[in-house]
Structure formats: C-alpha cells, structure tokens
C-alpha cells in the first residue's frame, strides 16, 4: 500500500481555516519530493508551516492560562478543606485528632461520625473527672472540689450542645454556616476543658511516687495506647507481671504487644472476642486459664523459658496453669516496639480497634528470668517489698501515652486492705 503523507496541525483552534494536504507516496518513492509536488508551490508549503507555528503558539498560551486557573482552584480548595477539617485537642506526640485513623489519612468526617467522636471525647473527659473526684475524696481540698464542680458543669453544658446539634441535624435546621459556627464553639469549649483537666492532673501527678500510677483506656479505639520507651533485649526466659482491671465484653483486648522487624507477634497477651486469654510467642499460641474479666483488680504473671517452651500462669499469686512446647528454643528478639493497650499488625502500628484493650493497667514489669512462686505470691499479696522488673520497670519516665489514654494515681495494695 502507498504511504499517505499528512501535512497540517493535529490539533488547533481554527480548524475551519486549516488546510490538510494528502499525497500518495509509493513505497520506494521519495517522501520529500512527493510532499513538494503535492503542495503545488513552495509558497503554499511555507504558508502551511507558518500557520502550524501560529497554532502551536496559541495552544501554548491556552495551556498556560489553564494551568493558572488550576492553581487558583487548587488554592481555593485547599483553603476550604483546611476550614472544614475537625481537629480535636490532642495529647502526646502521637495525637492526630479523633478524625484520624491511626494508619489513615486525615479527611473530613461525616456529621454522624463527628458527633460520635465528640461523644467519645466527652466520655473520656468524664472518666478523668471521676478519677479527680476519687483523688479529692482521699485528699479533701475545697479548691479541688470547687474546680471539680466547675468542670462537671462545663461537661454538662457540652453534652447539651451536642444533643442540640444532633436534633438540629436530624431536623435539617442547621445551615452549613450555622453548623460551622456551632462546631467552633463546641471545639473551643472542649479545648479549654481538656487543658484545665490536664493542668489539674499534672498538679496531682507531681505529688505521687514515680511508680504509683495506672493507665486507663476507657474506649475501644485504634488510637489510645501507651508506648514503653525501651525495647526488650534478647531473652531466653522471662516473667511478665501486671495489675489489670476490666469488664469489657467480648474480650478485654490486648494488654500488651511486642513486635520486632519481620514479626508483629513476637510477644503478645490478648483476649479477643469470646476466646480465652492467650500468650503468643513468635506467633505460637498458649491459652491461659485466667478469670479476670469481672471489673475487679487482679494481679497476673506469665513466666516462660525457651528450653522446651515451658510456661506458667499465675492469677492473684496462685498458679492457675502451665504447659510446654510454646515456641521452644526461640529466644525473644531484641530491637522491637513494646505497646500497651493495642495489638500491632506492623512494627509500632497497624492497630485494630476490635483488639484494643479496654480497662485499667498498672505495675507492668518484665524480668529476664523466671520468678519463683514465692516471689510472684509476694508481688500479688504485697507481703514483701515489691520487686521491680530488671528489664522493664514500671515508672512514669519509661512510658509515653497517646490518643487520650490517661495516667492516674494507683496504690497496688490499697484494694487488698
């Protein structure tokens, strides 16, 4: 078949004035010669080239104008998005706001989700106020009581505002502008309330010993957790003990998880769904015979040695179970991340709200040896001076908290008296 030579712009703004010249060229013919013959004259060919050049220049100008328009629209869209995103008050370095999934990107939540998040925040602050009330009863102070009453009144007002907003949204009374103004008022009050509670907690914290505290996880979320600043070393045996309190159902979640590069389940304690509590070592599982989901404080310990994978479980000072062949001859790997309150699917993250711990936790200690039954009993009954873990010792300086989890005063043996 002959080759067709096409002269003329592929794209242009004046197609009515553009002329296309087609010439049939034999397969063994000269393309340049054929194009010259087809145009009729050199002047006509020159005119076509000039027209092509003019069309290209017009297209470049159009593209530049379009780029400028796109930049303006992008800037306006960015300003709109920045005004619409809800950012609730944060706490700790990892705080991203309640509108952010732990592993997701920030986006504007739907109205119903925003209201749910506000409700969760209020519930968390109310829990902290209940702790303040407990402290004020133990340390009678008119100043503390007065401040507590003021904060309680503010929370009540906030709840009324949220309820009013719900009703207005359901009835379609709120315009976008009114909704934005009302949300701004709620957020402002919430931020002030959060700061005042934090200040009061800080003043209370300064008066307590460094190990007399508990962590509280009031909600099943994927953003509330605590992180131990130290990693675990390589260990061929361990004992892990803690005080724990929960009535969450189904399952209290994950009191702690330790992940290392390449293995998210290096060492995990979890009670998920209707399953019994389990200890995971290198993804190998042993079921623990604990009965602690009754809303009361319990002392639990798990010991393990790599030789034959022998393990023991203690509840309130008494051994309740034991076994072997749990990850035998696998040492606990170092250079990992130890998290309290969440189960890690990736190193330091990948939290799933359904596996989150709900309850209170204190005196989390780790040893690189098996404690004797007598030492465990002494810890659980406070009959001797409490041991501190030689690998991880329970101290406020060793823990960072994120996402609204709170620290509060806790005397391990008070509930035994």
Short mmCIF file of C-alpha atoms in Angstrom, two decimals:
data_model
loop_
_atom_site.label_atom_id
_atom_site.label_comp_id
_atom_site.label_asym_id
_atom_site.label_seq_id
_atom_site.Cartn_x
_atom_site.Cartn_y
_atom_site.Cartn_z
CA UNK A 1 0.00 0.00 0.00
CA UNK A 2 1.28 3.52 -0.61
CA UNK A 3 2.21 5.76 2.29
CA UNK A 4 -0.04 8.78 2.87
CA UNK A 5 1.76 11.98 3.88
CA UNK A 6 -0.37 14.29 6.04
CA UNK A 7 0.53 17.93 6.38
CA UNK A 8 -1.36 20.22 8.79
CA UNK A 9 -1.91 20.66 12.55
CA UNK A 10 -3.07 17.66 14.56
CA UNK A 11 -4.77 20.00 16.97
CA UNK A 12 -5.80 23.62 16.52
CA UNK A 13 -8.29 26.23 17.42
CA UNK A 14 -9.17 27.25 13.86
CA UNK A 15 -9.92 24.01 12.06
CA UNK A 16 -12.17 25.87 9.62
CA UNK A 17 -9.17 27.85 8.31
CA UNK A 18 -6.69 24.95 8.38
CA UNK A 19 -5.87 23.13 5.18
CA UNK A 20 -4.81 19.47 5.06
CA UNK A 21 -2.79 18.24 2.10
CA UNK A 22 -2.57 14.49 1.46
CA UNK A 23 -0.24 12.94 -1.11
CA UNK A 24 0.08 9.31 -2.14
CA UNK A 25 3.66 8.15 -1.95
CA UNK A 26 4.92 4.86 -3.42
CA UNK A 27 6.69 2.56 -1.01
CA UNK A 28 10.02 3.12 -2.77
CA UNK A 29 9.40 6.77 -3.51
CA UNK A 30 10.98 9.93 -2.05
CA UNK A 31 8.80 11.41 0.69
CA UNK A 32 10.30 14.89 0.47
CA UNK A 33 9.88 15.05 -3.31
CA UNK A 34 6.31 13.84 -3.09
CA UNK A 35 5.40 16.42 -0.46
CA UNK A 36 6.81 19.20 -2.63
CA UNK A 37 4.78 18.04 -5.61
CA UNK A 38 1.64 17.71 -3.52
CA UNK A 39 1.70 21.27 -2.19
CA UNK A 40 1.69 22.85 -5.60
CA UNK A 41 4.30 25.50 -4.71
CA UNK A 42 6.96 26.40 -2.15
CA UNK A 43 4.96 29.45 -1.09
CA UNK A 44 1.93 27.36 -0.19
CA UNK A 45 4.11 24.99 1.83
CA UNK A 46 5.71 27.93 3.65
CA UNK A 47 2.27 29.31 4.48
CA UNK A 48 1.21 25.97 5.92
CA UNK A 49 4.30 25.83 8.14
CA UNK A 50 3.69 29.37 9.42
CA UNK A 51 0.08 28.50 10.19
CA UNK A 52 1.22 25.43 12.10
CA UNK A 53 3.63 27.53 14.14
CA UNK A 54 0.90 30.06 14.96
CA UNK A 55 -1.43 27.26 16.06
CA UNK A 56 1.23 25.82 18.38
CA UNK A 57 1.81 29.22 19.95
CA UNK A 58 -1.93 29.62 20.53
CA UNK A 59 -2.09 26.19 22.16
CA UNK A 60 0.82 27.05 24.47
CA UNK A 61 -0.93 30.26 25.54
CA UNK A 62 -4.16 28.33 26.21
CA UNK A 63 -2.30 25.74 28.28
CA UNK A 64 -0.60 28.44 30.38
CA UNK A 65 -3.98 30.06 31.07
CA UNK A 66 -5.44 26.69 32.06
CA UNK A 67 -2.52 25.99 34.41
CA UNK A 68 -3.04 29.33 36.14
CA UNK A 69 -6.75 28.58 36.55
CA UNK A 70 -5.93 25.14 38.01
CA UNK A 71 -3.52 26.71 40.53
CA UNK A 72 -6.17 29.20 41.65
CA UNK A 73 -8.81 26.49 42.05
CA UNK A 74 -6.37 24.24 43.93
CA UNK A 75 -5.53 27.04 46.36
CA UNK A 76 -9.23 27.76 46.98
CA UNK A 77 -9.97 24.07 47.51
CA UNK A 78 -7.10 23.80 49.99
CA UNK A 79 -8.47 26.74 51.99
CA UNK A 80 -11.93 25.19 52.05
CA UNK A 81 -10.61 21.83 53.22
CA UNK A 82 -8.47 23.38 55.93
CA UNK A 83 -11.54 25.17 57.31
CA UNK A 84 -13.72 22.05 57.22
CA UNK A 85 -11.43 19.55 58.96
CA UNK A 86 -12.30 18.92 62.61
CA UNK A 87 -9.24 18.78 64.88
CA UNK A 88 -9.97 17.84 68.48
CA UNK A 89 -7.46 18.58 71.23
CA UNK A 90 -4.51 16.17 71.26
CA UNK A 91 -2.38 14.66 73.96
CA UNK A 92 1.12 13.27 73.44
CA UNK A 93 3.37 13.20 70.39
CA UNK A 94 1.27 10.66 68.54
CA UNK A 95 -2.02 12.56 68.76
CA UNK A 96 -3.54 13.23 65.32
CA UNK A 97 -7.09 14.16 66.28
CA UNK A 98 -10.12 11.94 66.68
CA UNK A 99 -10.92 12.34 62.97
CA UNK A 100 -7.78 10.44 62.01
CA UNK A 101 -7.45 6.71 61.77
CA UNK A 102 -4.16 5.55 63.19
CA UNK A 103 -2.94 4.33 59.81
CA UNK A 104 -5.13 6.53 57.55
CA UNK A 105 -5.14 9.98 56.00
CA UNK A 106 -6.92 12.95 57.55
CA UNK A 107 -10.27 13.69 55.98
CA UNK A 108 -13.46 15.48 56.92
CA UNK A 109 -15.68 13.07 58.84
CA UNK A 110 -19.42 12.84 58.18
CA UNK A 111 -21.65 14.68 60.63
CA UNK A 112 -22.74 11.49 62.40
CA UNK A 113 -19.13 10.35 62.82
CA UNK A 114 -18.11 13.77 64.15
CA UNK A 115 -20.88 13.67 66.73
CA UNK A 116 -19.85 10.16 67.75
CA UNK A 117 -16.26 11.34 68.19
CA UNK A 118 -17.38 14.29 70.31
CA UNK A 119 -19.38 11.90 72.47
CA UNK A 120 -16.35 9.64 72.93
CA UNK A 121 -14.20 12.60 73.88
CA UNK A 122 -16.74 13.75 76.46
CA UNK A 123 -16.91 10.24 77.92
CA UNK A 124 -13.12 10.15 78.22
CA UNK A 125 -13.08 13.53 79.99
CA UNK A 126 -15.87 12.40 82.33
CA UNK A 127 -13.78 9.34 83.25
CA UNK A 128 -10.88 11.62 84.10
CA UNK A 129 -13.18 13.76 86.24
CA UNK A 130 -14.30 10.66 88.13
CA UNK A 131 -10.65 10.00 88.89
CA UNK A 132 -10.33 13.58 90.10
CA UNK A 133 -13.30 13.02 92.39
CA UNK A 134 -11.63 9.92 93.83
CA UNK A 135 -8.47 11.89 94.48
CA UNK A 136 -10.37 14.75 96.09
CA UNK A 137 -12.09 12.33 98.48
CA UNK A 138 -8.69 10.98 99.55
CA UNK A 139 -7.24 14.47 99.79
CA UNK A 140 -10.00 16.80 100.92
CA UNK A 141 -9.49 20.23 99.46
CA UNK A 142 -12.14 22.88 98.93
CA UNK A 143 -10.17 24.22 95.96
CA UNK A 144 -10.13 20.79 94.29
CA UNK A 145 -13.86 20.29 94.93
CA UNK A 146 -14.75 23.72 93.57
CA UNK A 147 -12.74 23.15 90.41
CA UNK A 148 -14.27 19.71 90.00
CA UNK A 149 -17.78 21.23 90.17
CA UNK A 150 -16.89 23.86 87.57
CA UNK A 151 -15.52 21.25 85.19
CA UNK A 152 -18.55 18.99 85.71
CA UNK A 153 -20.87 21.87 84.84
CA UNK A 154 -18.88 22.54 81.68
CA UNK A 155 -19.19 18.90 80.62
CA UNK A 156 -22.94 19.01 81.23
CA UNK A 157 -23.19 22.13 79.04
CA UNK A 158 -21.18 20.46 76.31
CA UNK A 159 -23.43 17.41 76.34
CA UNK A 160 -26.47 19.68 75.93
CA UNK A 161 -24.81 21.43 72.97
CA UNK A 162 -24.01 18.12 71.30
CA UNK A 163 -27.58 16.88 71.85
CA UNK A 164 -28.97 20.12 70.42
CA UNK A 165 -26.72 19.73 67.40
CA UNK A 166 -27.92 16.18 66.86
CA UNK A 167 -31.56 17.32 66.93
CA UNK A 168 -30.88 20.22 64.57
CA UNK A 169 -29.07 17.99 62.10
CA UNK A 170 -31.89 15.44 62.15
CA UNK A 171 -34.49 18.15 61.51
CA UNK A 172 -32.32 19.82 58.84
CA UNK A 173 -32.36 23.17 60.66
CA UNK A 174 -28.63 23.82 60.54
CA UNK A 175 -27.18 25.57 57.51
CA UNK A 176 -23.51 24.87 56.74
CA UNK A 177 -22.56 28.27 58.14
CA UNK A 178 -24.50 27.78 61.39
CA UNK A 179 -23.14 24.26 61.73
CA UNK A 180 -19.58 25.55 61.36
CA UNK A 181 -20.13 28.28 63.97
CA UNK A 182 -21.72 25.88 66.45
CA UNK A 183 -18.99 23.31 65.95
CA UNK A 184 -16.39 26.01 66.54
CA UNK A 185 -17.99 26.92 69.88
CA UNK A 186 -18.06 23.28 70.99
CA UNK A 187 -14.44 22.73 69.99
CA UNK A 188 -13.32 25.88 71.79
CA UNK A 189 -15.05 24.84 75.00
CA UNK A 190 -13.74 21.30 74.64
CA UNK A 191 -10.16 22.53 74.22
CA UNK A 192 -10.44 24.75 77.31
CA UNK A 193 -11.95 21.91 79.34
CA UNK A 194 -9.27 19.47 78.22
CA UNK A 195 -6.50 21.89 79.20
CA UNK A 196 -7.93 22.57 82.67
CA UNK A 197 -8.29 18.87 83.41
CA UNK A 198 -4.75 18.24 82.19
CA UNK A 199 -3.41 21.03 84.41
CA UNK A 200 -5.21 19.61 87.43
CA UNK A 201 -3.91 16.11 86.66
CA UNK A 202 -0.38 17.43 86.30
CA UNK A 203 -0.54 19.12 89.69
CA UNK A 204 -1.85 15.90 91.23
CA UNK A 205 0.80 13.81 89.47
CA UNK A 206 3.67 15.87 90.84
CA UNK A 207 2.80 14.71 94.37
CA UNK A 208 2.95 10.94 93.78
CA UNK A 209 5.82 8.43 93.66
CA UNK A 210 7.00 7.57 90.13
CA UNK A 211 5.54 4.03 90.17
CA UNK A 212 2.19 4.80 91.84
CA UNK A 213 0.13 5.25 88.69
CA UNK A 214 -2.17 3.35 86.39
CA UNK A 215 -3.07 3.64 82.71
CA UNK A 216 -6.74 3.96 81.80
CA UNK A 217 -8.12 3.02 78.38
CA UNK A 218 -11.84 3.92 78.60
CA UNK A 219 -12.78 3.34 74.95
CA UNK A 220 -12.21 0.64 72.35
CA UNK A 221 -10.33 2.68 69.75
CA UNK A 222 -7.36 2.31 67.42
CA UNK A 223 -5.62 5.44 68.71
CA UNK A 224 -5.42 5.11 72.51
CA UNK A 225 -2.24 3.39 73.63
CA UNK A 226 0.97 3.71 75.62
CA UNK A 227 4.46 3.00 74.38
CA UNK A 228 7.35 1.75 76.50
CA UNK A 229 10.41 3.82 75.68
CA UNK A 230 12.80 0.86 75.95
CA UNK A 231 12.90 -2.20 73.72
CA UNK A 232 13.31 -5.70 75.09
CA UNK A 233 16.74 -7.32 74.86
CA UNK A 234 17.27 -10.82 73.54
CA UNK A 235 15.74 -13.06 76.20
CA UNK A 236 15.84 -16.82 76.75
CA UNK A 237 13.39 -16.59 79.66
CA UNK A 238 11.03 -14.00 81.05
CA UNK A 239 8.44 -13.16 83.68
CA UNK A 240 5.82 -10.51 82.90
CA UNK A 241 3.53 -9.31 85.69
CA UNK A 242 0.91 -6.59 85.96
CA UNK A 243 -2.19 -5.44 87.80
CA UNK A 244 -5.20 -5.38 85.50
CA UNK A 245 -8.88 -4.44 85.75
CA UNK A 246 -11.52 -4.80 83.04
CA UNK A 247 -15.12 -5.75 82.45
CA UNK A 248 -15.08 -5.22 78.67
CA UNK A 249 -17.05 -7.67 76.54
CA UNK A 250 -16.49 -9.58 74.38
CA UNK A 251 -12.88 -9.85 75.49
CA UNK A 252 -10.81 -7.18 77.19
CA UNK A 253 -8.48 -6.83 74.19
CA UNK A 254 -4.69 -6.60 74.18
CA UNK A 255 -2.95 -5.51 77.41
CA UNK A 256 0.42 -5.50 75.62
CA UNK A 257 2.11 -6.43 72.35
CA UNK A 258 5.77 -6.60 71.37
CA UNK A 259 6.67 -6.52 67.67
CA UNK A 260 10.07 -6.85 66.00
CA UNK A 261 11.08 -6.34 62.36
CA UNK A 262 9.58 -9.19 60.37
CA UNK A 263 7.39 -10.49 63.22
CA UNK A 264 4.48 -8.43 64.55
CA UNK A 265 3.50 -11.17 67.05
CA UNK A 266 6.84 -11.71 68.76
CA UNK A 267 5.26 -11.48 72.23
CA UNK A 268 1.56 -10.67 72.74
CA UNK A 269 -1.05 -11.03 75.50
CA UNK A 270 -4.57 -10.88 74.06
CA UNK A 271 -8.19 -11.75 74.88
CA UNK A 272 -10.13 -11.30 71.68
CA UNK A 273 -13.82 -12.00 71.12
CA UNK A 274 -15.11 -14.95 73.12
CA UNK A 275 -11.73 -16.71 73.19
CA UNK A 276 -9.80 -17.17 76.45
CA UNK A 277 -6.76 -15.01 77.08
CA UNK A 278 -3.74 -16.16 75.06
CA UNK A 279 0.00 -15.60 75.12
CA UNK A 280 1.68 -15.51 71.69
CA UNK A 281 5.42 -16.02 71.20
CA UNK A 282 6.68 -15.85 67.62
CA UNK A 283 3.08 -16.47 66.51
CA UNK A 284 2.84 -19.68 68.58
CA UNK A 285 -0.12 -19.70 71.00
CA UNK A 286 -0.88 -20.96 74.51
CA UNK A 287 -4.29 -20.49 76.15
CA UNK A 288 -4.16 -19.04 79.67
CA UNK A 289 -6.72 -20.10 82.32
CA UNK A 290 -7.40 -16.60 83.65
CA UNK A 291 -10.79 -15.49 85.00
CA UNK A 292 -10.31 -11.74 85.43
CA UNK A 293 -13.00 -10.06 83.35
CA UNK A 294 -15.14 -9.06 86.35
CA UNK A 295 -14.36 -5.36 86.77
CA UNK A 296 -12.05 -6.01 89.75
CA UNK A 297 -8.32 -5.59 90.13
CA UNK A 298 -6.31 -8.78 89.57
CA UNK A 299 -2.59 -9.49 89.63
CA UNK A 300 -1.41 -11.74 86.78
CA UNK A 301 2.01 -13.13 85.85
CA UNK A 302 3.25 -15.26 82.95
CA UNK A 303 6.65 -16.98 83.05
CA UNK A 304 8.40 -18.73 80.15
CA UNK A 305 11.72 -20.28 79.23
CA UNK A 306 12.96 -21.13 75.76
CA UNK A 307 14.08 -24.58 76.89
CA UNK A 308 11.19 -26.85 75.90
CA UNK A 309 8.97 -23.75 75.76
CA UNK A 310 7.79 -24.24 79.35
CA UNK A 311 5.29 -21.64 80.62
CA UNK A 312 3.36 -20.91 83.82
CA UNK A 313 0.40 -18.63 84.52
CA UNK A 314 -0.37 -17.00 87.89
CA UNK A 315 -3.52 -15.18 88.97
CA UNK A 316 -3.60 -13.29 92.27
CA UNK A 317 -0.47 -15.08 93.46
CA UNK A 318 -1.61 -18.64 92.70
CA UNK A 319 -0.52 -20.75 89.73
CA UNK A 320 -3.57 -21.49 87.60
CA UNK A 321 -1.98 -23.22 84.63
CA UNK A 322 1.22 -24.39 82.95
CA UNK A 323 2.40 -26.09 79.79
CA UNK A 324 5.29 -26.60 77.43
CA UNK A 325 6.27 -26.56 73.75
CA UNK A 326 5.45 -22.85 73.42
CA UNK A 327 7.96 -21.59 70.83
CA UNK A 328 10.71 -23.85 72.20
CA UNK A 329 14.31 -22.73 71.62
CA UNK A 330 13.20 -19.44 70.14
CA UNK A 331 14.76 -16.51 72.03
CA UNK A 332 12.73 -13.30 72.27
CA UNK A 333 14.27 -10.99 69.68
CA UNK A 334 15.61 -7.52 70.53
CA UNK A 335 15.16 -4.12 68.83
CA UNK A 336 11.36 -4.18 68.83
CA UNK A 337 8.47 -1.94 69.90
CA UNK A 338 6.54 -2.60 73.13
CA UNK A 339 3.00 -1.17 73.17
CA UNK A 340 0.43 -1.23 75.98
CA UNK A 341 -3.25 -1.28 75.03
CA UNK A 342 -3.05 -2.22 71.34
CA UNK A 343 -2.16 -5.20 69.13
CA UNK A 344 0.41 -4.39 66.45
CA UNK A 345 -0.05 -5.62 62.89
CA UNK A 346 3.02 -3.69 61.77
CA UNK A 347 6.04 -2.53 63.73
CA UNK A 348 4.66 0.15 66.08
CA UNK A 349 1.28 0.45 64.33
CA UNK A 350 -1.47 -1.22 62.34
CA UNK A 351 -3.84 -1.11 65.32
CA UNK A 352 -7.30 -2.67 65.08
CA UNK A 353 -9.97 -1.18 67.37
CA UNK A 354 -11.61 -4.60 67.85
CA UNK A 355 -8.40 -5.85 69.51
CA UNK A 356 -7.80 -2.78 71.69
CA UNK A 357 -7.61 -3.13 75.47
CA UNK A 358 -10.43 -1.56 77.47
CA UNK A 359 -9.81 -1.17 81.18
CA UNK A 360 -7.04 -0.20 83.57
CA UNK A 361 -3.48 -1.44 83.82
CA UNK A 362 -0.67 -0.85 86.33
CA UNK A 363 2.71 -2.15 87.52
CA UNK A 364 3.70 -3.72 84.21
CA UNK A 365 7.13 -5.24 84.94
CA UNK A 366 9.39 -7.52 82.90
CA UNK A 367 12.23 -9.75 84.13
CA UNK A 368 14.64 -11.80 82.01
CA UNK A 369 14.25 -14.82 84.30
CA UNK A 370 11.51 -16.98 85.78
CA UNK A 371 10.37 -15.63 89.13
CA UNK A 372 9.80 -18.25 91.81
CA UNK A 373 6.25 -18.97 93.03
CA UNK A 374 7.15 -17.25 96.30
CA UNK A 375 8.28 -14.07 94.52
CA UNK A 376 5.08 -13.98 92.47
CA UNK A 377 2.95 -14.51 95.58
CA UNK A 378 4.78 -11.68 97.34
CA UNK A 379 4.01 -9.31 94.44
CA UNK A 380 0.33 -10.24 94.38
CA UNK A 381 -0.25 -10.02 98.14
CA UNK A 382 2.06 -7.09 98.92
CA UNK A 383 3.56 -9.20 101.69
CA UNK A 384 7.06 -8.05 100.84
CA UNK A 385 8.74 -5.07 99.23
CA UNK A 386 7.59 -5.04 95.60
CA UNK A 387 10.17 -6.16 93.08
CA UNK A 388 10.83 -4.00 90.03
CA UNK A 389 11.45 -5.61 86.66
CA UNK A 390 15.13 -5.73 85.80
CA UNK A 391 14.29 -5.37 82.07
CA UNK A 392 11.25 -3.07 82.20
CA UNK A 393 10.39 -1.34 85.48
CA UNK A 394 7.06 0.40 86.00
CA UNK A 395 7.81 4.14 86.14
CA UNK A 396 6.21 7.17 84.55
CA UNK A 397 9.51 8.20 82.97
CA UNK A 398 9.52 4.93 81.00
CA UNK A 399 6.06 5.36 79.42
CA UNK A 400 4.67 7.68 76.73
CA UNK A 401 0.89 7.86 76.28
CA UNK A 402 -1.07 8.69 73.14
CA UNK A 403 -4.58 9.31 71.91
CA UNK A 404 -6.36 10.21 75.15
CA UNK A 405 -5.26 7.31 77.36
CA UNK A 406 -4.65 8.72 80.85
CA UNK A 407 -2.38 8.21 83.83
CA UNK A 408 -3.80 8.30 87.30
CA UNK A 409 -2.74 7.56 90.88
CA UNK A 410 -2.88 3.87 91.79
CA UNK A 411 -1.78 2.18 95.01
CA UNK A 412 -1.38 -1.50 94.13
CA UNK A 413 -2.18 -2.81 97.59
CA UNK A 414 -4.96 -0.41 98.54
CA UNK A 415 -7.63 -2.76 97.17
CA UNK A 416 -6.28 -5.57 99.38
CA UNK A 417 -6.83 -3.64 102.61
#
